[in-house]
Amino acid sequence: MPSNRTGRPAAPRATARPAVAPPPSDNPVRRLYTRARRAWDRPLTAYYLILGSSMLITVLGIVMVYSASQIKALQLSLPGTYFFRKQFLAAVLGTILLLIASRMPSKLHRALAYPMLLGSVFLMVLVQIPGIGVAVNGNQNWISVGGPFQLQPSEFGKLALVLWGADLLARKQDKRLLTQWKHMLVPLVPAAFMLLGLIMLGGDMGTAIILTAILFGLLWLAGAPTRLFAGVLAIAGTLGLMLITTSPNRMARLGCIGATEPGPNDTCWQAVHGIYALASGGIFGSGLGASVEKWGQLPEAHTDFIFAITGEELGLAGTLSVLALFAALGYAGIRVAGRTEDPFVRYAAGGVTTWITAQAVINIGAVLGLLPIAGVPLPLFSYGGSALLPTMFAIGLLIAFAREDPAARMALAMRQPRFGRKRAGGSGNTRRPRSWNTMRRRASARSSGER
């Protein structure tokens, strides 16, 4: 037996046993769940969800605006593509704003907070000046900017409240002032009530509800205590109840919840025909462009009730697809707000997510007859450039915040273009094979958990 230097017999070496891989799971549902869980946990999941869902909603919205607005345009002696062209132009401009916002750093976003708030207040004051403000459907919340184009400043007020409120709360959190209720409420709540007052002067109750939801979202993210939160909610609820009960039009809308008949004087005509449109769609709809309700039966078919036309032409499959896209967008926004360490990013992302989600719920709830008709468009989907432009800028904010996550930034930095990049090692036969370089890139990507 061989011995070592000390003269003692060498101990027998233990033979290494080959590693045995655990048996793969035979449950396909379990494998699918595991793959989905890994996909959700990737650093770029929120980035892709925000970008993909928002673009799909916008493109599908343009298609449905074209389908739902043709008859309305012909009734007004306009070309059939009139509303489509305006919406397409707004989408192009909104895409430019989205790209700009997605590339802007958070410091520049914070620098825009006060100018945007002051500009929105100034424009909302101009709306109330006779000769400048324009009334549409009984609400004076528009400014004519020349020709067929009009601007609704209250839509930009939503974005202004999100940016300004997020910057204000972030600065107070850095100074550790949010533990005192007066610093949490002042000046956020008075400024929000000022915007609400300017909006309500024009009679736009729907936009006021969305602005109130943004305010509550910011207070909730700031950690407002239950008593304080309930107090602000009680005050807002009391004011809202007073505004509803003192307006016969709003009381009539409230009475149309769950209506199945138009009622006396056709008070619930719009709500009932929205239900008719959804009911006649079936599973897969009557076909794109084959809606019957858009032929003058359903008012505002291309704006507030475009979801009903979607259900009629694309059926349950189409409406569920729209709901799934909004759910994905809302989840991605919550994920961005929950994973960041920057207080401004958390408040801004939470405010934008609250804004888009609340507006989508109110619009779809009204079409389904579950909520009163508030007159708010479906975000990124309904016709209206004044609503589309600030919403796409807000989507750009979410994309920028998703890119600023450390793990997402690292994953994006590891990505290299496949074409047009010069490789080290000269030219000709001295270049390394393309396959070796691709394998190296994949191996480095897997080490961080991102494919």
Tab-separated table of C-alpha atoms in Angstrom, residues 3 31 43 57 68 74 91 103 110 127 166-167 169-170 201 216 229 242 250-252 276 345 397 400 413:
chain	number	residue	atom	x	y	z
A	3	SER	CA	2.458	5.600	2.029
A	31	ARG	CA	-43.746	23.918	-15.256
A	43	PRO	CA	-35.622	43.026	-14.193
A	57	ILE	CA	-53.897	49.984	-26.335
A	68	ALA	CA	-66.685	54.126	-34.482
A	74	LEU	CA	-70.539	61.692	-42.346
A	91	ALA	CA	-50.873	59.669	-31.406
A	103	ARG	CA	-35.219	59.585	-21.879
A	110	ARG	CA	-38.930	67.326	-11.040
A	127	VAL	CA	-61.208	78.731	-19.850
A	166	ALA	CA	-44.648	63.774	-6.101
A	167	ASP	CA	-41.899	66.411	-5.954
A	169	LEU	CA	-43.896	64.849	-0.949
A	170	ALA	CA	-40.407	63.644	-1.900
A	201	LEU	CA	-66.500	75.940	-12.506
A	216	PHE	CA	-55.941	60.078	-2.506
A	229	PHE	CA	-57.214	59.741	5.155
A	242	MET	CA	-73.658	68.310	-2.661
A	250	ARG	CA	-76.045	64.486	-12.409
A	251	MET	CA	-78.972	63.056	-10.449
A	252	ALA	CA	-80.401	61.655	-13.674
A	276	TYR	CA	-77.353	46.875	-26.112
A	345	VAL	CA	-40.209	57.905	-8.438
A	397	LEU	CA	-42.550	58.739	-17.122
A	400	ALA	CA	-38.153	56.183	-17.594
A	413	ALA	CA	-26.396	47.803	-20.444
